[in-house]
Amino acid sequence: MHIRSPVLPAAIMFALLASAALALEVKLQVAETAGAVRQGSPITSGIPFAKGTLKDVSKLSAKANGKACPAQFATTVSWDDGSIRWVLMDTQADVAPSGKTEVVVSDAGGNAAPGTPVKVEDSPEAVKVSTGPLQFVVNKKKFNLFESIKVDGKEQVTAAGKGIVVYKAGGGESPADAPAEVKVEQAGPVRATICLRGKFSDTHKGLLSYTARITAYAGRKHLKVHLWIENQAAMGYFRSKQEGGTSPTADWFAFEGIALDLGLGLGEVVTARCEGVEA
């Protein structure tokens, strides 16, 4: 199963405009570069503010081509006087193929709410997330990445998958352990991000670990998944004694491949026919 990134492949340019009489405004130009139709496509951007300019992100709102659009704002860095230096914005906008859309962020208030906001339920057993048409569950007690994904009420991914599997050099496989940490990093109405961290304890002296981030967007039927496989051994290259070095063992980890094993709920048995052969 391949989960495509929903993030708009865009070039974003912005200018900060301020007036004593008017609300603070930041204009961003979103350019569609792939020649694809973008309807309500997620946009994520950092926005800088001059010292003393912005005090409260709750007053921010966004418009795309002059029309209010739902947006989510979070402070990432503050100035030493307590004012806001950087804001992370998530919004959604329509962009024509190879076209451009202007997104204007202001502190005039009146931030629009999404029609189907992201909802997050965090319990000791699992994290459940709904975007409206899509719902997914992350199990905290075992690691299969997704316990379930449903789209329009139909289960597309089941709990049968193994999750992340490392195929060892020389044969054998090593599935990821249950996550040591499951953290809700973002839980806003426009975007939610869940972070999972854990290890592969049965290989490479327990030094191999993973970090996975799952991001969901309001009203969308797709997810974004970022996955990192991390070698927690000493950094740099250490030549083993067999290679003429002084280190008794090398800290490199050799493997044949990595797979994301998901239980796909495809319904009826899928068959294919080619040149008189069916399977």
PDB file of C-alpha atoms in Angstrom:
ATOM      1  CA  MET A   1       0.000   0.000   0.000  1.00  0.00           C
ATOM      2  CA  HIS A   2       1.386   3.371  -0.999  1.00  0.00           C
ATOM      3  CA  ILE A   3       0.145   6.428   0.893  1.00  0.00           C
ATOM      4  CA  ARG A   4       0.844   9.540  -1.124  1.00  0.00           C
ATOM      5  CA  SER A   5       1.795  12.766   0.584  1.00  0.00           C
ATOM      6  CA  PRO A   6      -1.114  15.237   0.546  1.00  0.00           C
ATOM      7  CA  VAL A   7       1.135  18.246   1.004  1.00  0.00           C
ATOM      8  CA  LEU A   8       0.785  20.683  -1.875  1.00  0.00           C
ATOM      9  CA  PRO A   9       3.959  20.726  -3.989  1.00  0.00           C
ATOM     10  CA  ALA A  10       4.094  24.472  -4.040  1.00  0.00           C
ATOM     11  CA  ALA A  11       6.420  27.407  -4.095  1.00  0.00           C
ATOM     12  CA  ILE A  12       5.386  29.787  -1.316  1.00  0.00           C
ATOM     13  CA  MET A  13       6.457  33.435  -1.278  1.00  0.00           C
ATOM     14  CA  PHE A  14       5.304  35.856   1.382  1.00  0.00           C
ATOM     15  CA  ALA A  15       5.530  39.520   2.278  1.00  0.00           C
ATOM     16  CA  LEU A  16       4.751  41.165   5.606  1.00  0.00           C
ATOM     17  CA  LEU A  17       2.653  44.309   5.393  1.00  0.00           C
ATOM     18  CA  ALA A  18       1.678  46.505   8.349  1.00  0.00           C
ATOM     19  CA  SER A  19      -0.294  49.682   8.727  1.00  0.00           C
ATOM     20  CA  ALA A  20      -1.215  51.720  11.765  1.00  0.00           C
ATOM     21  CA  ALA A  21      -4.843  51.880  10.628  1.00  0.00           C
ATOM     22  CA  LEU A  22      -5.271  48.402   9.118  1.00  0.00           C
ATOM     23  CA  ALA A  23      -4.902  44.901  10.490  1.00  0.00           C
ATOM     24  CA  LEU A  24      -1.552  43.181  10.179  1.00  0.00           C
ATOM     25  CA  GLU A  25      -1.399  41.182   6.939  1.00  0.00           C
ATOM     26  CA  VAL A  26       0.919  38.527   5.547  1.00  0.00           C
ATOM     27  CA  LYS A  27       0.465  37.637   1.887  1.00  0.00           C
ATOM     28  CA  LEU A  28       1.560  34.220   0.648  1.00  0.00           C
ATOM     29  CA  GLN A  29       1.568  33.136  -2.969  1.00  0.00           C
ATOM     30  CA  VAL A  30       0.990  29.408  -3.453  1.00  0.00           C
ATOM     31  CA  ALA A  31       2.101  28.118  -6.850  1.00  0.00           C
ATOM     32  CA  GLU A  32       0.964  24.705  -8.162  1.00  0.00           C
ATOM     33  CA  THR A  33       3.953  23.184  -9.980  1.00  0.00           C
ATOM     34  CA  ALA A  34       2.837  19.633 -10.866  1.00  0.00           C
ATOM     35  CA  GLY A  35       0.040  20.480 -13.318  1.00  0.00           C
ATOM     36  CA  ALA A  36      -2.584  18.814 -11.116  1.00  0.00           C
ATOM     37  CA  VAL A  37      -5.988  20.007  -9.886  1.00  0.00           C
ATOM     38  CA  ARG A  38      -5.820  20.934  -6.193  1.00  0.00           C
ATOM     39  CA  GLN A  39      -9.148  21.200  -4.391  1.00  0.00           C
ATOM     40  CA  GLY A  40      -8.969  21.972  -0.691  1.00  0.00           C
ATOM     41  CA  SER A  41      -5.361  20.847  -0.754  1.00  0.00           C
ATOM     42  CA  PRO A  42      -3.458  21.065   2.549  1.00  0.00           C
ATOM     43  CA  ILE A  43      -0.884  23.860   2.832  1.00  0.00           C
ATOM     44  CA  THR A  44       1.665  24.096   5.646  1.00  0.00           C
ATOM     45  CA  SER A  45       3.943  27.114   6.000  1.00  0.00           C
ATOM     46  CA  GLY A  46       6.044  28.889   8.592  1.00  0.00           C
ATOM     47  CA  ILE A  47       5.425  32.664   8.839  1.00  0.00           C
ATOM     48  CA  PRO A  48       7.898  35.102  10.458  1.00  0.00           C
ATOM     49  CA  PHE A  49       6.834  38.229  12.352  1.00  0.00           C
ATOM     50  CA  ALA A  50       8.894  41.248  13.370  1.00  0.00           C
ATOM     51  CA  LYS A  51       9.578  41.781  17.061  1.00  0.00           C
ATOM     52  CA  GLY A  52       6.565  43.246  18.883  1.00  0.00           C
ATOM     53  CA  THR A  53       4.248  42.825  15.874  1.00  0.00           C
ATOM     54  CA  LEU A  54       2.122  39.869  16.992  1.00  0.00           C
ATOM     55  CA  LYS A  55       1.110  38.986  20.549  1.00  0.00           C
ATOM     56  CA  ASP A  56      -1.619  36.347  20.154  1.00  0.00           C
ATOM     57  CA  VAL A  57      -2.095  33.680  17.438  1.00  0.00           C
ATOM     58  CA  SER A  58      -5.766  33.283  18.395  1.00  0.00           C
ATOM     59  CA  LYS A  59      -6.481  36.510  16.494  1.00  0.00           C
ATOM     60  CA  LEU A  60      -5.085  35.172  13.198  1.00  0.00           C
ATOM     61  CA  SER A  61      -7.254  34.102  10.275  1.00  0.00           C
ATOM     62  CA  ALA A  62      -6.712  33.301   6.597  1.00  0.00           C
ATOM     63  CA  LYS A  63      -8.319  34.003   3.223  1.00  0.00           C
ATOM     64  CA  ALA A  64      -7.582  32.311  -0.095  1.00  0.00           C
ATOM     65  CA  ASN A  65      -8.314  34.468  -3.144  1.00  0.00           C
ATOM     66  CA  GLY A  66     -10.395  36.746  -0.918  1.00  0.00           C
ATOM     67  CA  LYS A  67     -12.518  33.940   0.587  1.00  0.00           C
ATOM     68  CA  ALA A  68     -12.205  32.858   4.221  1.00  0.00           C
ATOM     69  CA  CYS A  69     -10.595  29.435   4.577  1.00  0.00           C
ATOM     70  CA  PRO A  70     -10.144  27.300   7.707  1.00  0.00           C
ATOM     71  CA  ALA A  71      -6.708  27.677   9.241  1.00  0.00           C
ATOM     72  CA  GLN A  72      -4.744  26.445  12.236  1.00  0.00           C
ATOM     73  CA  PHE A  73      -1.953  28.489  13.840  1.00  0.00           C
ATOM     74  CA  ALA A  74       0.704  27.512  16.385  1.00  0.00           C
ATOM     75  CA  THR A  75       3.580  29.496  17.886  1.00  0.00           C
ATOM     76  CA  THR A  76       6.940  27.848  17.263  1.00  0.00           C
ATOM     77  CA  VAL A  77       9.409  30.581  18.370  1.00  0.00           C
ATOM     78  CA  SER A  78       8.933  33.749  20.470  1.00  0.00           C
ATOM     79  CA  TRP A  79      10.988  36.931  20.793  1.00  0.00           C
ATOM     80  CA  ASP A  80      12.624  37.837  24.115  1.00  0.00           C
ATOM     81  CA  ASP A  81       9.844  40.364  24.778  1.00  0.00           C
ATOM     82  CA  GLY A  82       7.184  37.622  24.561  1.00  0.00           C
ATOM     83  CA  SER A  83       5.895  38.587  21.120  1.00  0.00           C
ATOM     84  CA  ILE A  84       5.692  35.900  18.454  1.00  0.00           C
ATOM     85  CA  ARG A  85       8.585  35.387  16.055  1.00  0.00           C
ATOM     86  CA  TRP A  86       7.466  32.345  14.015  1.00  0.00           C
ATOM     87  CA  VAL A  87       4.011  30.858  13.471  1.00  0.00           C
ATOM     88  CA  LEU A  88       3.245  27.488  11.880  1.00  0.00           C
ATOM     89  CA  MET A  89       0.127  27.732   9.724  1.00  0.00           C
ATOM     90  CA  ASP A  90      -1.999  24.922   8.319  1.00  0.00           C
ATOM     91  CA  THR A  91      -4.792  25.738   5.899  1.00  0.00           C
ATOM     92  CA  GLN A  92      -6.470  24.384   2.751  1.00  0.00           C
ATOM     93  CA  ALA A  93      -7.016  26.084  -0.605  1.00  0.00           C
ATOM     94  CA  ASP A  94      -7.934  25.438  -4.229  1.00  0.00           C
ATOM     95  CA  VAL A  95      -5.190  25.939  -6.815  1.00  0.00           C
ATOM     96  CA  ALA A  96      -5.639  25.484 -10.560  1.00  0.00           C
ATOM     97  CA  PRO A  97      -3.169  23.267 -12.466  1.00  0.00           C
ATOM     98  CA  SER A  98       0.087  25.223 -12.861  1.00  0.00           C
ATOM     99  CA  GLY A  99      -1.756  28.195 -11.343  1.00  0.00           C
ATOM    100  CA  LYS A 100      -1.338  30.416  -8.307  1.00  0.00           C
ATOM    101  CA  THR A 101      -3.462  31.276  -5.277  1.00  0.00           C
ATOM    102  CA  GLU A 102      -2.941  34.149  -2.868  1.00  0.00           C
ATOM    103  CA  VAL A 103      -3.397  33.320   0.808  1.00  0.00           C
ATOM    104  CA  VAL A 104      -3.672  36.346   3.102  1.00  0.00           C
ATOM    105  CA  VAL A 105      -3.130  35.884   6.849  1.00  0.00           C
ATOM    106  CA  SER A 106      -4.277  38.722   9.108  1.00  0.00           C
ATOM    107  CA  ASP A 107      -4.898  39.445  12.776  1.00  0.00           C
ATOM    108  CA  ALA A 108      -8.444  40.668  12.093  1.00  0.00           C
ATOM    109  CA  GLY A 109      -9.941  37.571  13.788  1.00  0.00           C
ATOM    110  CA  GLY A 110     -12.885  35.555  12.530  1.00  0.00           C
ATOM    111  CA  ASN A 111     -10.951  32.372  11.746  1.00  0.00           C
ATOM    112  CA  ALA A 112     -13.195  30.002   9.754  1.00  0.00           C
ATOM    113  CA  ALA A 113     -13.829  26.488  11.081  1.00  0.00           C
ATOM    114  CA  PRO A 114     -13.463  23.490   8.741  1.00  0.00           C
ATOM    115  CA  GLY A 115     -16.661  21.732   7.703  1.00  0.00           C
ATOM    116  CA  THR A 116     -15.390  18.435   9.078  1.00  0.00           C
ATOM    117  CA  PRO A 117     -12.669  19.218  11.651  1.00  0.00           C
ATOM    118  CA  VAL A 118     -10.040  16.705  12.685  1.00  0.00           C
ATOM    119  CA  LYS A 119     -10.964  14.980  15.952  1.00  0.00           C
ATOM    120  CA  VAL A 120      -8.444  13.158  18.155  1.00  0.00           C
ATOM    121  CA  GLU A 121      -9.262  10.737  20.974  1.00  0.00           C
ATOM    122  CA  ASP A 122      -6.232   9.769  23.077  1.00  0.00           C
ATOM    123  CA  SER A 123      -6.664   6.858  25.511  1.00  0.00           C
ATOM    124  CA  PRO A 124      -4.239   4.533  27.338  1.00  0.00           C
ATOM    125  CA  GLU A 125      -4.886   1.825  24.733  1.00  0.00           C
ATOM    126  CA  ALA A 126      -4.974   3.710  21.438  1.00  0.00           C
ATOM    127  CA  VAL A 127      -5.190   6.994  19.568  1.00  0.00           C
ATOM    128  CA  LYS A 128      -8.235   7.411  17.343  1.00  0.00           C
ATOM    129  CA  VAL A 129      -8.340  10.140  14.691  1.00  0.00           C
ATOM    130  CA  SER A 130     -11.172  11.206  12.399  1.00  0.00           C
ATOM    131  CA  THR A 131     -11.001  13.631   9.476  1.00  0.00           C
ATOM    132  CA  GLY A 132     -14.684  13.175   8.657  1.00  0.00           C
ATOM    133  CA  PRO A 133     -14.559  10.695   5.754  1.00  0.00           C
ATOM    134  CA  LEU A 134     -11.475   8.911   7.137  1.00  0.00           C
ATOM    135  CA  GLN A 135     -10.855   7.333  10.532  1.00  0.00           C
ATOM    136  CA  PHE A 136      -7.719   5.574  11.718  1.00  0.00           C
ATOM    137  CA  VAL A 137      -6.571   3.902  14.941  1.00  0.00           C
ATOM    138  CA  VAL A 138      -3.031   3.583  16.304  1.00  0.00           C
ATOM    139  CA  ASN A 139      -2.558   0.809  18.847  1.00  0.00           C
ATOM    140  CA  LYS A 140      -0.265   1.753  21.756  1.00  0.00           C
ATOM    141  CA  LYS A 141       0.262  -1.829  22.920  1.00  0.00           C
ATOM    142  CA  LYS A 142       1.577  -3.358  19.693  1.00  0.00           C
ATOM    143  CA  PHE A 143       3.093  -2.017  16.526  1.00  0.00           C
ATOM    144  CA  ASN A 144       1.337  -2.529  13.212  1.00  0.00           C
ATOM    145  CA  LEU A 145       1.452   1.229  12.433  1.00  0.00           C
ATOM    146  CA  PHE A 146      -2.305   1.215  11.791  1.00  0.00           C
ATOM    147  CA  GLU A 147      -4.725  -0.899  13.776  1.00  0.00           C
ATOM    148  CA  SER A 148      -7.396   0.223  11.333  1.00  0.00           C
ATOM    149  CA  ILE A 149      -8.070   2.726   8.544  1.00  0.00           C
ATOM    150  CA  LYS A 150     -11.629   3.320   7.362  1.00  0.00           C
ATOM    151  CA  VAL A 151     -12.636   5.494   4.416  1.00  0.00           C
ATOM    152  CA  ASP A 152     -16.331   6.297   3.944  1.00  0.00           C
ATOM    153  CA  GLY A 153     -17.130   3.609   6.514  1.00  0.00           C
ATOM    154  CA  LYS A 154     -15.227   0.814   4.716  1.00  0.00           C
ATOM    155  CA  GLU A 155     -12.183  -0.691   6.408  1.00  0.00           C
ATOM    156  CA  GLN A 156      -9.241  -0.370   4.015  1.00  0.00           C
ATOM    157  CA  VAL A 157      -6.461  -1.391   6.433  1.00  0.00           C
ATOM    158  CA  THR A 158      -6.929  -4.038   9.129  1.00  0.00           C
ATOM    159  CA  ALA A 159      -4.930  -5.097  12.191  1.00  0.00           C
ATOM    160  CA  ALA A 160      -3.423  -8.081  10.327  1.00  0.00           C
ATOM    161  CA  GLY A 161      -0.275  -6.231   9.224  1.00  0.00           C
ATOM    162  CA  LYS A 162       3.154  -6.555  10.852  1.00  0.00           C
ATOM    163  CA  GLY A 163       3.951  -2.854  10.581  1.00  0.00           C
ATOM    164  CA  ILE A 164       7.593  -2.001   9.846  1.00  0.00           C
ATOM    165  CA  VAL A 165       9.720  -5.048   9.035  1.00  0.00           C
ATOM    166  CA  VAL A 166      13.506  -5.018   8.527  1.00  0.00           C
ATOM    167  CA  TYR A 167      14.856  -7.829   6.334  1.00  0.00           C
ATOM    168  CA  LYS A 168      18.263  -8.825   7.668  1.00  0.00           C
ATOM    169  CA  ALA A 169      21.361  -9.405   5.591  1.00  0.00           C
ATOM    170  CA  GLY A 170      21.778 -13.138   5.203  1.00  0.00           C
ATOM    171  CA  GLY A 171      18.099 -13.887   5.791  1.00  0.00           C
ATOM    172  CA  GLY A 172      15.428 -13.470   8.430  1.00  0.00           C
ATOM    173  CA  GLU A 173      13.239 -10.545   9.374  1.00  0.00           C
ATOM    174  CA  SER A 174      12.874  -8.242  12.356  1.00  0.00           C
ATOM    175  CA  PRO A 175       9.473  -6.642  13.014  1.00  0.00           C
ATOM    176  CA  ALA A 176       9.346  -3.447  15.063  1.00  0.00           C
ATOM    177  CA  ASP A 177       8.560  -3.626  18.785  1.00  0.00           C
ATOM    178  CA  ALA A 178       5.465  -2.047  20.274  1.00  0.00           C
ATOM    179  CA  PRO A 179       6.028   1.713  20.499  1.00  0.00           C
ATOM    180  CA  ALA A 180       7.726   2.962  23.636  1.00  0.00           C
ATOM    181  CA  GLU A 181       6.056   6.337  23.064  1.00  0.00           C
ATOM    182  CA  VAL A 182       2.925   7.456  21.236  1.00  0.00           C
ATOM    183  CA  LYS A 183       2.518  11.218  21.339  1.00  0.00           C
ATOM    184  CA  VAL A 184      -0.145  13.521  19.914  1.00  0.00           C
ATOM    185  CA  GLU A 185       2.036  16.360  18.600  1.00  0.00           C
ATOM    186  CA  GLN A 186      -0.738  18.341  16.894  1.00  0.00           C
ATOM    187  CA  ALA A 187      -4.473  18.075  17.521  1.00  0.00           C
ATOM    188  CA  GLY A 188      -5.962  21.105  15.803  1.00  0.00           C
ATOM    189  CA  PRO A 189      -9.135  21.279  13.720  1.00  0.00           C
ATOM    190  CA  VAL A 190      -7.225  21.460  10.402  1.00  0.00           C
ATOM    191  CA  ARG A 191      -4.318  19.062  11.034  1.00  0.00           C
ATOM    192  CA  ALA A 192      -3.351  16.380  13.524  1.00  0.00           C
ATOM    193  CA  THR A 193       0.018  14.629  13.829  1.00  0.00           C
ATOM    194  CA  ILE A 194       0.729  11.471  15.827  1.00  0.00           C
ATOM    195  CA  CYS A 195       4.338  10.481  16.600  1.00  0.00           C
ATOM    196  CA  LEU A 196       5.427   6.921  17.442  1.00  0.00           C
ATOM    197  CA  ARG A 197       8.872   5.881  18.674  1.00  0.00           C
ATOM    198  CA  GLY A 198      10.241   2.424  19.399  1.00  0.00           C
ATOM    199  CA  LYS A 199      12.951  -0.172  18.709  1.00  0.00           C
ATOM    200  CA  PHE A 200      13.795  -3.376  16.874  1.00  0.00           C
ATOM    201  CA  SER A 201      15.028  -5.180  19.992  1.00  0.00           C
ATOM    202  CA  ASP A 202      15.881  -8.524  18.357  1.00  0.00           C
ATOM    203  CA  THR A 203      18.521  -7.191  15.980  1.00  0.00           C
ATOM    204  CA  HIS A 204      21.726  -5.096  15.948  1.00  0.00           C
ATOM    205  CA  LYS A 205      22.154  -5.353  19.743  1.00  0.00           C
ATOM    206  CA  GLY A 206      18.904  -3.418  20.226  1.00  0.00           C
ATOM    207  CA  LEU A 207      20.464  -0.268  18.721  1.00  0.00           C
ATOM    208  CA  LEU A 208      18.042  -0.004  15.792  1.00  0.00           C
ATOM    209  CA  SER A 209      15.031   2.252  16.393  1.00  0.00           C
ATOM    210  CA  TYR A 210      12.219   3.940  14.477  1.00  0.00           C
ATOM    211  CA  THR A 211      10.278   7.190  14.488  1.00  0.00           C
ATOM    212  CA  ALA A 212       6.996   7.416  12.583  1.00  0.00           C
ATOM    213  CA  ARG A 213       4.763  10.460  12.149  1.00  0.00           C
ATOM    214  CA  ILE A 214       1.212  10.161  10.827  1.00  0.00           C
ATOM    215  CA  THR A 215      -0.521  13.354   9.711  1.00  0.00           C
ATOM    216  CA  ALA A 216      -4.230  13.724   8.956  1.00  0.00           C
ATOM    217  CA  TYR A 217      -6.080  16.695   7.448  1.00  0.00           C
ATOM    218  CA  ALA A 218      -9.637  17.962   7.898  1.00  0.00           C
ATOM    219  CA  GLY A 219     -12.049  16.513   5.340  1.00  0.00           C
ATOM    220  CA  ARG A 220      -9.333  14.557   3.511  1.00  0.00           C
ATOM    221  CA  LYS A 221      -9.342  10.856   2.591  1.00  0.00           C
ATOM    222  CA  HIS A 222      -5.565  10.456   2.637  1.00  0.00           C
ATOM    223  CA  LEU A 223      -2.781  10.506   5.196  1.00  0.00           C
ATOM    224  CA  LYS A 224       0.870  11.527   5.201  1.00  0.00           C
ATOM    225  CA  VAL A 225       3.364   9.146   6.816  1.00  0.00           C
ATOM    226  CA  HIS A 226       7.000  10.025   7.539  1.00  0.00           C
ATOM    227  CA  LEU A 227       9.183   7.132   8.694  1.00  0.00           C
ATOM    228  CA  TRP A 228      12.754   7.204  10.001  1.00  0.00           C
ATOM    229  CA  ILE A 229      14.898   4.129  10.739  1.00  0.00           C
ATOM    230  CA  GLU A 230      17.697   5.123  13.136  1.00  0.00           C
ATOM    231  CA  ASN A 231      20.968   3.434  14.071  1.00  0.00           C
ATOM    232  CA  GLN A 232      21.696   4.418  17.683  1.00  0.00           C
ATOM    233  CA  ALA A 233      25.257   3.074  17.584  1.00  0.00           C
ATOM    234  CA  ALA A 234      28.378   5.247  17.670  1.00  0.00           C
ATOM    235  CA  MET A 235      28.510   7.792  14.863  1.00  0.00           C
ATOM    236  CA  GLY A 236      31.096   7.710  12.123  1.00  0.00           C
ATOM    237  CA  TYR A 237      32.885   4.843  10.426  1.00  0.00           C
ATOM    238  CA  PHE A 238      34.761   2.312  12.578  1.00  0.00           C
ATOM    239  CA  ARG A 239      36.892  -0.269  10.818  1.00  0.00           C
ATOM    240  CA  SER A 240      36.723  -3.708  12.360  1.00  0.00           C
ATOM    241  CA  LYS A 241      39.797  -5.802  13.132  1.00  0.00           C
ATOM    242  CA  GLN A 242      38.984  -7.915  10.090  1.00  0.00           C
ATOM    243  CA  GLU A 243      39.305  -4.721   8.032  1.00  0.00           C
ATOM    244  CA  GLY A 244      42.643  -3.786   9.586  1.00  0.00           C
ATOM    245  CA  GLY A 245      41.210  -1.416  12.182  1.00  0.00           C
ATOM    246  CA  THR A 246      41.297  -1.428  15.965  1.00  0.00           C
ATOM    247  CA  SER A 247      37.557  -1.605  16.665  1.00  0.00           C
ATOM    248  CA  PRO A 248      36.500  -5.183  17.578  1.00  0.00           C
ATOM    249  CA  THR A 249      33.188  -4.755  15.737  1.00  0.00           C
ATOM    250  CA  ALA A 250      31.859  -2.267  13.243  1.00  0.00           C
ATOM    251  CA  ASP A 251      28.773  -0.217  14.169  1.00  0.00           C
ATOM    252  CA  TRP A 252      27.303  -0.367  10.705  1.00  0.00           C
ATOM    253  CA  PHE A 253      24.056  -2.293  10.293  1.00  0.00           C
ATOM    254  CA  ALA A 254      23.650  -4.264   7.068  1.00  0.00           C
ATOM    255  CA  PHE A 255      20.169  -5.194   5.886  1.00  0.00           C
ATOM    256  CA  GLU A 256      18.469  -6.374   2.715  1.00  0.00           C
ATOM    257  CA  GLY A 257      15.455  -4.074   2.864  1.00  0.00           C
ATOM    258  CA  ILE A 258      12.622  -2.508   4.843  1.00  0.00           C
ATOM    259  CA  ALA A 259       8.913  -3.099   4.285  1.00  0.00           C
ATOM    260  CA  LEU A 260       5.723  -1.527   5.569  1.00  0.00           C
ATOM    261  CA  ASP A 261       3.482  -4.550   6.028  1.00  0.00           C
ATOM    262  CA  LEU A 262      -0.197  -3.507   6.227  1.00  0.00           C
ATOM    263  CA  GLY A 263      -3.290  -5.698   6.405  1.00  0.00           C
ATOM    264  CA  LEU A 264      -5.246  -4.531   3.356  1.00  0.00           C
ATOM    265  CA  GLY A 265      -9.030  -4.833   3.490  1.00  0.00           C
ATOM    266  CA  LEU A 266      -9.630  -5.315  -0.228  1.00  0.00           C
ATOM    267  CA  GLY A 267     -12.909  -7.217   0.139  1.00  0.00           C
ATOM    268  CA  GLU A 268     -13.305 -10.025  -2.383  1.00  0.00           C
ATOM    269  CA  VAL A 269     -10.305 -12.084  -3.474  1.00  0.00           C
ATOM    270  CA  VAL A 270      -8.446 -10.148  -6.150  1.00  0.00           C
ATOM    271  CA  THR A 271      -7.693 -12.051  -9.362  1.00  0.00           C
ATOM    272  CA  ALA A 272      -5.632 -11.109 -12.399  1.00  0.00           C
ATOM    273  CA  ARG A 273      -5.660 -12.632 -15.875  1.00  0.00           C
ATOM    274  CA  CYS A 274      -2.906 -12.360 -18.479  1.00  0.00           C
ATOM    275  CA  GLU A 275      -2.189 -14.437 -21.606  1.00  0.00           C
ATOM    276  CA  GLY A 276      -4.526 -17.190 -20.536  1.00  0.00           C
ATOM    277  CA  VAL A 277      -3.177 -17.451 -16.974  1.00  0.00           C
ATOM    278  CA  GLU A 278      -5.318 -16.497 -13.988  1.00  0.00           C
ATOM    279  CA  ALA A 279      -4.072 -16.077 -10.406  1.00  0.00           C
TER     280      ALA A 279
END
